[in-house]
Short mmCIF file of C-alpha atoms and ligand atoms in Angstrom, two decimals:
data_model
loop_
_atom_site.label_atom_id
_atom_site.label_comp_id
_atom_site.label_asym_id
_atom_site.label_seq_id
_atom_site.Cartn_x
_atom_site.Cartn_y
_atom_site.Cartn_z
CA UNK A 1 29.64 174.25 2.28
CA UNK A 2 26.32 175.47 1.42
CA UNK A 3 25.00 177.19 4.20
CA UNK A 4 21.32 178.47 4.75
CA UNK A 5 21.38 181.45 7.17
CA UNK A 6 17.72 181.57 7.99
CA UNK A 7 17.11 185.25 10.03
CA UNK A 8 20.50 186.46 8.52
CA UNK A 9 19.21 190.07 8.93
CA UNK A 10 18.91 189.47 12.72
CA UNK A 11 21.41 189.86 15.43
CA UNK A 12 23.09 186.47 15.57
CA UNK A 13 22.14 185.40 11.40
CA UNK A 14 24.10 188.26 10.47
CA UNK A 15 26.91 188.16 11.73
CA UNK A 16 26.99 184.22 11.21
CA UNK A 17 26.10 185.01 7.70
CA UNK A 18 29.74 187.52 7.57
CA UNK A 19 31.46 184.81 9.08
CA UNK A 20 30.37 181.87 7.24
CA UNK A 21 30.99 184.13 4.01
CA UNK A 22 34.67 185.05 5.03
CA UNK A 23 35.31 181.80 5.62
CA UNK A 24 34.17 181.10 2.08
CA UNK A 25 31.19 178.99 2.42
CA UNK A 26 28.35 179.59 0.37
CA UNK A 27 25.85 181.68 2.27
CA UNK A 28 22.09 182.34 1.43
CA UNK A 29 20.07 184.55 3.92
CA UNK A 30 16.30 183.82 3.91
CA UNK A 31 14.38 186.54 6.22
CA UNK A 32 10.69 188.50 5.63
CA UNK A 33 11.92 191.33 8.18
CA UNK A 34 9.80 190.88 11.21
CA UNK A 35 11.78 191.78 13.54
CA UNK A 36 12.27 195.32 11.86
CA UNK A 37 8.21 195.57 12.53
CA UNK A 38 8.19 194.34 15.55
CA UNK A 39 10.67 196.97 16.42
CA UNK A 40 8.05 200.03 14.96
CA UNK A 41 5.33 197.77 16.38
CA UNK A 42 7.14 198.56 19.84
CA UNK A 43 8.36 202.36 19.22
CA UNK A 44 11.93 200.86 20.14
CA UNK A 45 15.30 201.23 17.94
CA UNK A 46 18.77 199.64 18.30
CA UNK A 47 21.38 201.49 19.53
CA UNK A 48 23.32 201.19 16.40
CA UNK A 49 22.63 202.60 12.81
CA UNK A 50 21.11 199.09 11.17
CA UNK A 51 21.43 199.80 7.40
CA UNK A 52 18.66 197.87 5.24
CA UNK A 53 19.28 194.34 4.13
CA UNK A 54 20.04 195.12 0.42
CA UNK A 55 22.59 197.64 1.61
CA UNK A 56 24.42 195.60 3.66
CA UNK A 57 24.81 193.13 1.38
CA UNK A 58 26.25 195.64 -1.35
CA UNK A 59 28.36 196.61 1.09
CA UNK A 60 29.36 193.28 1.94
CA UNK A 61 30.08 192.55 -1.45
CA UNK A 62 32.51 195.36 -2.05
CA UNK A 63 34.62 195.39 1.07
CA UNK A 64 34.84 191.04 0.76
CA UNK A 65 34.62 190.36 -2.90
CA UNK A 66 31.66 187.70 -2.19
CA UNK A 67 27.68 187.00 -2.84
CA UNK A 68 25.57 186.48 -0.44
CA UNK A 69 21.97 185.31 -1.60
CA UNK A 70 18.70 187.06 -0.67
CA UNK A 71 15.41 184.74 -0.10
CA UNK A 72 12.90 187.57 0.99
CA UNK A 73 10.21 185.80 2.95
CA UNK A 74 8.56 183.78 5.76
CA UNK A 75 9.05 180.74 6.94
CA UNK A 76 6.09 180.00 8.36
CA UNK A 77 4.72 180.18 4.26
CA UNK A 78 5.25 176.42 3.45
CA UNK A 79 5.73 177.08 -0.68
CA UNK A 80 8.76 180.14 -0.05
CA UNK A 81 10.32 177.83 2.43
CA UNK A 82 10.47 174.72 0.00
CA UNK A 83 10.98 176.84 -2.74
CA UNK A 84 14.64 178.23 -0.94
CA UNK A 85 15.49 174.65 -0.09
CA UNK A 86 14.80 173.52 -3.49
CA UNK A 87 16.71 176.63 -5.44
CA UNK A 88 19.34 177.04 -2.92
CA UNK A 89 20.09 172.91 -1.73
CA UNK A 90 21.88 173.66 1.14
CA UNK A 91 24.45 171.32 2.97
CA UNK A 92 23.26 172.94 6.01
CA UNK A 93 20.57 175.08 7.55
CA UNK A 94 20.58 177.43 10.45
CA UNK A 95 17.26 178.46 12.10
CA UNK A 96 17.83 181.58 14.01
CA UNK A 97 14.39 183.02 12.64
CA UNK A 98 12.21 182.96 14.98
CA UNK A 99 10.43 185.62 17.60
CA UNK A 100 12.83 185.65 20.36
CA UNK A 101 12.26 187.98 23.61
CA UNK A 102 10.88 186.81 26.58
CA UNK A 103 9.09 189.69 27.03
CA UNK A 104 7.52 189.73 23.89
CA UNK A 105 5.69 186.85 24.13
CA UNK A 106 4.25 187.82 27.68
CA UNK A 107 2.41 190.92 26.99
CA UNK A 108 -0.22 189.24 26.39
CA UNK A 109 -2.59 186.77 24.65
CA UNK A 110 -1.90 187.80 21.04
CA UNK A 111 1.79 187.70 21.39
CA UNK A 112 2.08 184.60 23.21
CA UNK A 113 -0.12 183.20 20.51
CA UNK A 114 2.36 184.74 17.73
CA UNK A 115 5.32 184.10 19.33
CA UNK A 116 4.47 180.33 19.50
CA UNK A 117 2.48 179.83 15.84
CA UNK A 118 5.50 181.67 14.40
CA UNK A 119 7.82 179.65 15.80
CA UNK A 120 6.60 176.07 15.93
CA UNK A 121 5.48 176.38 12.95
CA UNK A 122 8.36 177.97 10.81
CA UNK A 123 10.56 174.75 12.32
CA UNK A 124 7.75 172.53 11.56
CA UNK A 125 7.45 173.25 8.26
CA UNK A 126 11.63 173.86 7.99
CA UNK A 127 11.67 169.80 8.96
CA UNK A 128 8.76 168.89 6.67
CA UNK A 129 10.66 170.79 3.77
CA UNK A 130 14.03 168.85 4.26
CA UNK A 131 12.05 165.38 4.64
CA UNK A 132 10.61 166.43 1.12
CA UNK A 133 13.22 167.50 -0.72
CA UNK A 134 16.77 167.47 1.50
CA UNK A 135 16.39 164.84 3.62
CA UNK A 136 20.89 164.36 3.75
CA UNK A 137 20.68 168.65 4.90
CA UNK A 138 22.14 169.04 8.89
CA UNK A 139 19.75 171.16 10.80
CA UNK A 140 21.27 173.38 13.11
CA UNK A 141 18.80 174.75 14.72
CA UNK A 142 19.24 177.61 17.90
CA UNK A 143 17.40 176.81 20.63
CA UNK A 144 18.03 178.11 24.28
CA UNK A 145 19.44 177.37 27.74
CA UNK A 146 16.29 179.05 29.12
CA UNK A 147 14.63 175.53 27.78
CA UNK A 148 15.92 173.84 31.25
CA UNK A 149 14.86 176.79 33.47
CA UNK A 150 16.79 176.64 36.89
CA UNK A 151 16.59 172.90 38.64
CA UNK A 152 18.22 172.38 41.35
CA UNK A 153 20.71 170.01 40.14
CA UNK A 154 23.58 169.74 37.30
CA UNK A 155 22.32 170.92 33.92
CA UNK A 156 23.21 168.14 31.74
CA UNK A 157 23.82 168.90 27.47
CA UNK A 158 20.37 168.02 26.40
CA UNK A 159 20.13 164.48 27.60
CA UNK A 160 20.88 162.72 31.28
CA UNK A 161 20.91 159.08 32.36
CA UNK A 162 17.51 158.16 34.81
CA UNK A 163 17.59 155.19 37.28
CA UNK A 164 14.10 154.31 38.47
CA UNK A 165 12.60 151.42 40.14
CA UNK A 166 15.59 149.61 38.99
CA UNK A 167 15.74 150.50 35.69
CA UNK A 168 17.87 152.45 33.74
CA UNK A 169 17.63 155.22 30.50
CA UNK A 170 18.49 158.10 28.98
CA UNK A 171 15.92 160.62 28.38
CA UNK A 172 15.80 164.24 27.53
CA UNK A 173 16.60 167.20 30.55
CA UNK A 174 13.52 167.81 32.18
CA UNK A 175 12.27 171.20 30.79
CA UNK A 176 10.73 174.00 33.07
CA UNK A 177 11.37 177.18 30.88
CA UNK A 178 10.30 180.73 32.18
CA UNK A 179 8.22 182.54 29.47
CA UNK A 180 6.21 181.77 26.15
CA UNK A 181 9.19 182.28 24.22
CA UNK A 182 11.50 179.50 26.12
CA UNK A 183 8.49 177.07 26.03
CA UNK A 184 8.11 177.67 22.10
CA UNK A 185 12.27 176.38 21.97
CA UNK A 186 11.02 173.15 24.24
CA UNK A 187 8.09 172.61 21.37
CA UNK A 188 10.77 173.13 18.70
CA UNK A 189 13.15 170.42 20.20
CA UNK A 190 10.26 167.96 20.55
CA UNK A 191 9.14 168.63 17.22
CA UNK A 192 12.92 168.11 16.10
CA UNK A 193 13.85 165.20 17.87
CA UNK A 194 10.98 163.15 17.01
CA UNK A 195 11.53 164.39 13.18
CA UNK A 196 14.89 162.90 13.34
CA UNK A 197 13.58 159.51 14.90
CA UNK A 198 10.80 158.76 12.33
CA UNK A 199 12.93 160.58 9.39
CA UNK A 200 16.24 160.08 9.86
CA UNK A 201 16.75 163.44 9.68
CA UNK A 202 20.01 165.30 11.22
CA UNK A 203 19.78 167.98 13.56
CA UNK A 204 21.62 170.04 15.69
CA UNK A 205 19.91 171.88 18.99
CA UNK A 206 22.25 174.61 19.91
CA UNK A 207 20.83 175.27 23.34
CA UNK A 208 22.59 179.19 23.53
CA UNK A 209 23.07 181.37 26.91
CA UNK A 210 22.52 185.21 26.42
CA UNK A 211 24.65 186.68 23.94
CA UNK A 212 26.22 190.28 24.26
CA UNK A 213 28.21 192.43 22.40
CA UNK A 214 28.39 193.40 18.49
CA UNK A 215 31.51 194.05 17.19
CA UNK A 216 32.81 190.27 15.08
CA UNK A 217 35.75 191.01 12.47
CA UNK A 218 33.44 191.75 9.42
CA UNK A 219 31.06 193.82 10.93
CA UNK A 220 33.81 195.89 12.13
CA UNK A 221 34.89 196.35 8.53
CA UNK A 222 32.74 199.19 7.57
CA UNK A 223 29.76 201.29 9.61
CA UNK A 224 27.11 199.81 6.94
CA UNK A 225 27.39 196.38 7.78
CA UNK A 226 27.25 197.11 11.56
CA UNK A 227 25.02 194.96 13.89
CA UNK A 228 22.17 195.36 16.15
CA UNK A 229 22.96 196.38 19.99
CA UNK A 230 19.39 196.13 21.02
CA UNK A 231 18.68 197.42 25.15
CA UNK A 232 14.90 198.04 25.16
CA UNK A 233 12.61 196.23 27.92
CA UNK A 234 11.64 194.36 25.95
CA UNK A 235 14.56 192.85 23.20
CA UNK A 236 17.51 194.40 25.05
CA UNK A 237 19.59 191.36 26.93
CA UNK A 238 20.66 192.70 30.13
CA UNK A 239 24.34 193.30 29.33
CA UNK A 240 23.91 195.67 26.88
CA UNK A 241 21.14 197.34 28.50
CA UNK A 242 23.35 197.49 31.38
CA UNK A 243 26.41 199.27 29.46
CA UNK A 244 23.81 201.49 27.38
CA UNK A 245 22.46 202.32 30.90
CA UNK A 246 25.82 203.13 32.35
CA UNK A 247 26.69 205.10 29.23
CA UNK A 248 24.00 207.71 29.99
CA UNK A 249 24.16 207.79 34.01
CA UNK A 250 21.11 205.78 34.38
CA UNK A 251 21.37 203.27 37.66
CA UNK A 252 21.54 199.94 36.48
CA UNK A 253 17.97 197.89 36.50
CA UNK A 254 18.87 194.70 38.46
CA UNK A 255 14.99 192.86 38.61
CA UNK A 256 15.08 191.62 42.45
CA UNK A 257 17.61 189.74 44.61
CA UNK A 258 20.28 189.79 40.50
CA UNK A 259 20.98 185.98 42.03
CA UNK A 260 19.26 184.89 38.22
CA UNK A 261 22.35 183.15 37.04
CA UNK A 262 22.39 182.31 33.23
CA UNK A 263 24.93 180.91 30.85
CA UNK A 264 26.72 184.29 28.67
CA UNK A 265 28.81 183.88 25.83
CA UNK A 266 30.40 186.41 23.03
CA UNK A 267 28.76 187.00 19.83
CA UNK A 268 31.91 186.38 17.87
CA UNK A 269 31.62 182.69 20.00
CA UNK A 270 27.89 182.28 18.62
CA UNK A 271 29.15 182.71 15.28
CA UNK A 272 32.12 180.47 15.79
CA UNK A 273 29.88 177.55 17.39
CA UNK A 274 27.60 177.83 14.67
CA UNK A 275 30.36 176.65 12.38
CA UNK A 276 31.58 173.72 14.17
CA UNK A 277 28.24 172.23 14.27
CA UNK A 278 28.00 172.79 10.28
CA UNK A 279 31.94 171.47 10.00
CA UNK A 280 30.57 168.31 12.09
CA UNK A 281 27.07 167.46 11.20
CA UNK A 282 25.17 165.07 13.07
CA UNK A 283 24.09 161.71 12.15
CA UNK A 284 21.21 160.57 9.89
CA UNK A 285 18.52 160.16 12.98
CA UNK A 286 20.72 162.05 15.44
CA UNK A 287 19.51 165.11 17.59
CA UNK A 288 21.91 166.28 19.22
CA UNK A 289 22.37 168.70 21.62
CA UNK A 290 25.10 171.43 22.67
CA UNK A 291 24.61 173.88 25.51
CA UNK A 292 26.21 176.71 23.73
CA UNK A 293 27.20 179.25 26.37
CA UNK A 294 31.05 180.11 27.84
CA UNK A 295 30.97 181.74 31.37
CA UNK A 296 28.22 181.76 33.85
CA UNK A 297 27.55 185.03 35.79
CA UNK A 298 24.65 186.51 38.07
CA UNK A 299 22.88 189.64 37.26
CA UNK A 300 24.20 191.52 40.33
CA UNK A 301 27.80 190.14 39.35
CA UNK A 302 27.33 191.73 35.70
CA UNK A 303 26.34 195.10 37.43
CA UNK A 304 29.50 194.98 39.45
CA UNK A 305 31.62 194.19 36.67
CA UNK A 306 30.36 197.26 34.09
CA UNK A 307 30.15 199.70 37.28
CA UNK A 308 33.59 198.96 37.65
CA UNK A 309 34.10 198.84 33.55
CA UNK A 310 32.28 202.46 34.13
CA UNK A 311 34.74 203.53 36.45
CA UNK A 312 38.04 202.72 34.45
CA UNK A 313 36.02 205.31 31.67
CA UNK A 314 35.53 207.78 34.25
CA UNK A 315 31.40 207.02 34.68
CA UNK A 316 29.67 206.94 37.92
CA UNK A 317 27.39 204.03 37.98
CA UNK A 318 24.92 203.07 40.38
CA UNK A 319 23.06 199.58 40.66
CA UNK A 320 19.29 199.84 41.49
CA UNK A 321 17.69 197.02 42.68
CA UNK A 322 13.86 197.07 41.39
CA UNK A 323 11.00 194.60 41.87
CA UNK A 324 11.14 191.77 39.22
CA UNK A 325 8.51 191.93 36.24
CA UNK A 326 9.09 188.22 35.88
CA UNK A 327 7.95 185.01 37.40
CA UNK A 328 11.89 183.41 38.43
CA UNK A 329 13.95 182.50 41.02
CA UNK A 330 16.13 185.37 42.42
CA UNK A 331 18.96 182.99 44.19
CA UNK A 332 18.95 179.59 43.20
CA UNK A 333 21.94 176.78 41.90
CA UNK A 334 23.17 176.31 38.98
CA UNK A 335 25.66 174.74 36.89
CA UNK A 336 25.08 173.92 33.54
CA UNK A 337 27.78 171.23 31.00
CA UNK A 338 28.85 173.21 28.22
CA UNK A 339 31.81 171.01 26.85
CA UNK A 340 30.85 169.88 23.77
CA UNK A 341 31.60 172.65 21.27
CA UNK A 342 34.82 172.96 23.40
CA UNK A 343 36.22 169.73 22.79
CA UNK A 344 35.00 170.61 18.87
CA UNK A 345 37.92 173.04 19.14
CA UNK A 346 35.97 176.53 20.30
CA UNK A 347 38.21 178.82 21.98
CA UNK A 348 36.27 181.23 24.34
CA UNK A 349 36.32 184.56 24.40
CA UNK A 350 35.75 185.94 27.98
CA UNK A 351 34.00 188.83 29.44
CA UNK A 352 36.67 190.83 31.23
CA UNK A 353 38.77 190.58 27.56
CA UNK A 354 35.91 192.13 25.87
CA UNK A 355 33.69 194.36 28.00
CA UNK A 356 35.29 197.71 27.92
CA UNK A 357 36.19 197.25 23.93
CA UNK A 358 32.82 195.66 22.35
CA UNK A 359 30.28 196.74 24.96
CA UNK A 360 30.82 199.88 26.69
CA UNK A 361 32.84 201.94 24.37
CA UNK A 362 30.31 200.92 21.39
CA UNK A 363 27.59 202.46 23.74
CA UNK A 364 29.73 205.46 24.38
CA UNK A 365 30.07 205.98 21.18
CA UNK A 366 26.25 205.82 20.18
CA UNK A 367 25.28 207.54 23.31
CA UNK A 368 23.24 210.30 21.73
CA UNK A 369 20.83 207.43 20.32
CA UNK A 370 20.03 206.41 23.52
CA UNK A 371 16.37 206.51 24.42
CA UNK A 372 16.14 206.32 28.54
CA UNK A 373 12.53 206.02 28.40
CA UNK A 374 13.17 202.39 27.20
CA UNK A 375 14.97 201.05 30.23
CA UNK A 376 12.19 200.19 32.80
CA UNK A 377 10.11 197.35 32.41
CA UNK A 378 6.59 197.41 31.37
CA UNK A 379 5.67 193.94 30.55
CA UNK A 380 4.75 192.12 33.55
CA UNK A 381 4.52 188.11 33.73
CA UNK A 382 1.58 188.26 36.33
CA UNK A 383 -0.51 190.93 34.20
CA UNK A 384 -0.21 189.81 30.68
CA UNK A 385 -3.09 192.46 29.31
CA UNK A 386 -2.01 195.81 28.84
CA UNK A 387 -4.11 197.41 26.21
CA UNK A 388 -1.39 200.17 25.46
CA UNK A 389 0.63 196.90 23.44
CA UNK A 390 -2.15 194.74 22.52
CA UNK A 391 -1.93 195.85 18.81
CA UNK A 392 0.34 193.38 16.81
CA UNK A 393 2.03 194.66 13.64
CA UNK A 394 0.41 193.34 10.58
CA UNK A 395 2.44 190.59 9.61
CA UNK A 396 2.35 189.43 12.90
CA UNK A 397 -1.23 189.76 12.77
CA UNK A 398 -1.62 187.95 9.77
CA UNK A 399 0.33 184.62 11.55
CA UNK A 400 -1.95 185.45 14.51
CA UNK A 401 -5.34 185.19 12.64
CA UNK A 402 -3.81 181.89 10.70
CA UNK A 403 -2.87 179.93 13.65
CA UNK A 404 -5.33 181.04 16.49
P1 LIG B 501 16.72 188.69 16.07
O1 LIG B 501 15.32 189.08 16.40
O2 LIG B 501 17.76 189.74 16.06
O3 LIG B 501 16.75 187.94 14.65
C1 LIG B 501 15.78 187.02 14.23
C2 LIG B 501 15.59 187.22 12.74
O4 LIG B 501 14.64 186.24 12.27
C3 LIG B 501 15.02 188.59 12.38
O5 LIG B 501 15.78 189.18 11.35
C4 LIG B 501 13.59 188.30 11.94
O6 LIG B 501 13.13 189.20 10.95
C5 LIG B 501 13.71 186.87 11.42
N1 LIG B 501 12.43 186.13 11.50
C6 LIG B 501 11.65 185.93 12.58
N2 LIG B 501 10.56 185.22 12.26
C7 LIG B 501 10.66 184.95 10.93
C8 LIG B 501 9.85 184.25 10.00
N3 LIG B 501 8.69 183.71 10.38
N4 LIG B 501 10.27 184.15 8.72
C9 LIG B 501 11.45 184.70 8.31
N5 LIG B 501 12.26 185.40 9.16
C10 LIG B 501 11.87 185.52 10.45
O7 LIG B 501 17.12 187.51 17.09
P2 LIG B 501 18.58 186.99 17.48
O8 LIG B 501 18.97 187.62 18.75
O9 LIG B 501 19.47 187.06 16.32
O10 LIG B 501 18.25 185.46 17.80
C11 LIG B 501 18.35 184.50 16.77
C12 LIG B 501 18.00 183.12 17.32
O11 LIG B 501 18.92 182.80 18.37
C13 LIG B 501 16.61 183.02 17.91
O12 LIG B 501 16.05 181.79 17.57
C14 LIG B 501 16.85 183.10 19.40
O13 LIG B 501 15.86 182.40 20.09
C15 LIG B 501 18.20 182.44 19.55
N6 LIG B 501 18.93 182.94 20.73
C16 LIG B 501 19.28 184.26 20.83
C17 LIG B 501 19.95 184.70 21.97
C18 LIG B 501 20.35 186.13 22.17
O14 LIG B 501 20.86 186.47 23.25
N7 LIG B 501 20.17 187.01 21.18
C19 LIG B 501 20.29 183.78 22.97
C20 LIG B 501 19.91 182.45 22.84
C21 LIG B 501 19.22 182.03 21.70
N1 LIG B 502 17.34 191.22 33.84
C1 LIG B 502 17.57 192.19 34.81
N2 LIG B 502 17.52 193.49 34.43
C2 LIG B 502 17.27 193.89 33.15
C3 LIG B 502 17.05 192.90 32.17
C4 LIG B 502 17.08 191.58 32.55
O1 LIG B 502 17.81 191.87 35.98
O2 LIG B 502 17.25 195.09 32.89
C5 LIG B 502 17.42 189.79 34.21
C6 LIG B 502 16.18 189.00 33.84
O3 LIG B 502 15.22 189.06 34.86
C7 LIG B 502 16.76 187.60 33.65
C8 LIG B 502 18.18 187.86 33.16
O4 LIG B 502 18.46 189.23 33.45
O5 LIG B 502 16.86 186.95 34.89
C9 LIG B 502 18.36 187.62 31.67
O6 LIG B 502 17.41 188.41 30.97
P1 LIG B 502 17.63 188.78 29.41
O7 LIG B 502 16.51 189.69 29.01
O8 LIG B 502 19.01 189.22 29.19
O9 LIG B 502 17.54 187.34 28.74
P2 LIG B 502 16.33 186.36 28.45
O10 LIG B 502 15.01 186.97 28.67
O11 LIG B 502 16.63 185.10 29.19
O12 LIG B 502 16.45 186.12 26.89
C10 LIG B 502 17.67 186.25 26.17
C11 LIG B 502 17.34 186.30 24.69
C12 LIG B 502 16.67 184.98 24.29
C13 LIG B 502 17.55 183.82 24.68
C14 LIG B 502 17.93 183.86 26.16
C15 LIG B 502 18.99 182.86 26.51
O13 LIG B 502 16.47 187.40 24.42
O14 LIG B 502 16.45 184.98 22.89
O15 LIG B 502 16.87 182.62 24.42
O16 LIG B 502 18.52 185.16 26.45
S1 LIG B 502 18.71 182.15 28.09
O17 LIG B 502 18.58 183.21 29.08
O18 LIG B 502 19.84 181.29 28.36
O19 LIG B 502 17.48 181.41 28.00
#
């Protein structure tokens, strides 16, 4: 297939991009390097060596044999975007490029701002570009299980049947998402699934759980085409700022009660969900949804499981339970559906296979990198101004000014 990877330099796009690639679709990666900004913007670094774009695509080239097209720009800029759909006419298009930490988009008013004009916009004008000119192209587009926040009932796959007053329906999951962020994936799957209805459009929502890890088959293939392992405040997901922390002796920041309970899956799963929604597009007029996740865990359980990961390597670990920057429930229920990319054929892989092999040794490794000053938490959800951050970098400026 044809196969837009749009923010193929980020964490999940690239390694999708590698996989897709091996498997000998046509990839294109379309991406104006935000995130690589935001990253100065913030004084934070990955753990790992990311080489620059162009690089690892050379790379990429010579260790695989194939191409793997460059659109340099953003997709909030109506005329790139068409003009990639239009050069490139992909089968299928996968929107991972948007501005996603929580934390991000609560410093304050300028972020939140960004964070939502960036992305509600770039998937508005994603959907107006394949009405105009590839209106047959399946969306697959990543949204978040974050979107349903933490009800106190069964978390359905997007949709759930409603009696009331005698009638009967089915509607979409109530949403009551946690942060900026999450609520800019609730606008997105509004904006998507009312595209589809009036269009006819196809789309995909994959509704994904936290991702860890970095290590998928190509990456591994040479040091230059390595992936993020991000484990600041701020874009770090709490596994690998958990085995980064554990790396380097630091106690293990567990916000609260560590009763939040989310949905977790493998990176080399994201990748490998990604392609069965491409292998089996939706409808014309369908949005569907898939919660994309494989193994629920707490936060305290994930602290147990790398302090005893830590142990097996011979590191002392200690959990430290700290007050919670956020604005979420510390114990709560939840179980969330997550069969249908299973019965598509995805075979999980589970966190006690992989935690010592792609988590904690990869932090070993990289342990002189690591910058402790990054692990507490400065961004607080009940004090969104802190002046320190209130500078955005300039192309997130320039989004800012247009859509305030
Ligand atoms: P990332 O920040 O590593 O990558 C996002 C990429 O998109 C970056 O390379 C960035 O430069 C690019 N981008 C952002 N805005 C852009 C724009 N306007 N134009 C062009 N490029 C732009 O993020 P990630 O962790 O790879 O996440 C990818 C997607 O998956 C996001 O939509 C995120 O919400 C979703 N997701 C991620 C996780 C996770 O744990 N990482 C979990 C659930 C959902
Ligand atoms: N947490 C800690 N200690 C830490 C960091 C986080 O206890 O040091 C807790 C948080 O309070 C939260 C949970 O761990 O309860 C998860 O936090 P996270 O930062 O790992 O994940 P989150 O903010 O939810 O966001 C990440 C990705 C986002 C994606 C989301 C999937 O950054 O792009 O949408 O995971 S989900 O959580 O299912 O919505």
């Amino acid at each position: 297939m044809k196969i837009g990877v749009l923010g193929g330099d980020g964490y999940c796009g690239w390694a999708t991009a590698l996989y897709l690639s091996a498997k000998g679709h046509s990839v294109a990666i379309v991406d104006n390097f935000a995130r690589r900004q935001w990253d100065h913007e913030l004084g934070v670094q990955t753990l790992t060596p990311v080489r620059p774009l162009a690089e690892r695509l050379r790379k990429w080239n010579e260790v695989s044999g194939k191409n793997i097209e460059l659109f340099v720009g953003d997709v909030c800029d109506y005329d790139f975007l068409a003009g990639f759909v239009k050069s490139f006419e992909p089968e299928s298009v996968i929107h991972f490029a948007e501005q996603r930490a929580a934390p991000y988009s609560m410093i304050d008013r300028k972020h939140a701002v960004f964070t939502q004009v960036n992305n509600v916009v770039g998937t508005l004008n994603l959907l107006f570009a394949l009405r105009e000119l590839q209106p047959d192209c399946h969306l697959v587009k990543l949204g978040t299980m974050g979107e349903y926040g933490t009800p106190n009932i069964d978390i359905e796959e997007g949709y759930i049947t409603v009696e009331h007053n005698g009638r009967k329906d089915v509607l979409p999951f109530p949403k009551q998402p946690g942060s900026f962020y999450h609520l800019s994936k609730v606008h997105d799957s509004h904006n998507m699934m009312f595209a589809c209805k009036i269009w006819k459009l196809r789309a995909t929502d994959l509704n994904q759980g936290v991702v860890y890890g970095t290590m998928t088959d190509e990456v591994a293939l040479d040091e230059v085409l390595i992936n993020r392992f991000d484990y600041d405040e701020v874009f770090g997901t709490v596994l690998n700022r958990f085995c980064v922390q554990a790396a380097v002796g630091h106690p293990l920041t567990v916000y609260g009660k560590g009763g939040q309970t989310r949905g977790f899956l493998d990176i080399r799963d994201t990748v490998r969900c990604v392609e069965l929604a491409c292998l089996n597009p939706a409808a014309p007029g369908e949005c569907r949804v898939y919660n994309q996740f494989t193994e629920q865990f707490s936060v305290l359980e994930l602290a147990e499981l790398v302090k005893a990961a830590g142990k097996k390597m011979g590191l002392h670990v200690d959990i430290e339970h700290m007050p919670t920057p956020r604005v979420e429930a510390e114990q709560h229920y939840y179980n969330a559906k997550h069969s249908k990319l299973i019965d598509l054929g995805l075979q999980p892989h589970l966190l006690s296979d992989s935690l010592l092999d792609s988590l904690m040794n990869v932090a070993v490794k990289y342990r002189d990198q690591i910058d402790s000053s990054l692990f507490l938490p400065q961004v607080d959800w009940r004090k969104p101004t802190n002046e320190r951050r209130t500078t955005l970098s300039a192309a997130a400026e320039a989004i800012f000014v247009a859509g305030r």
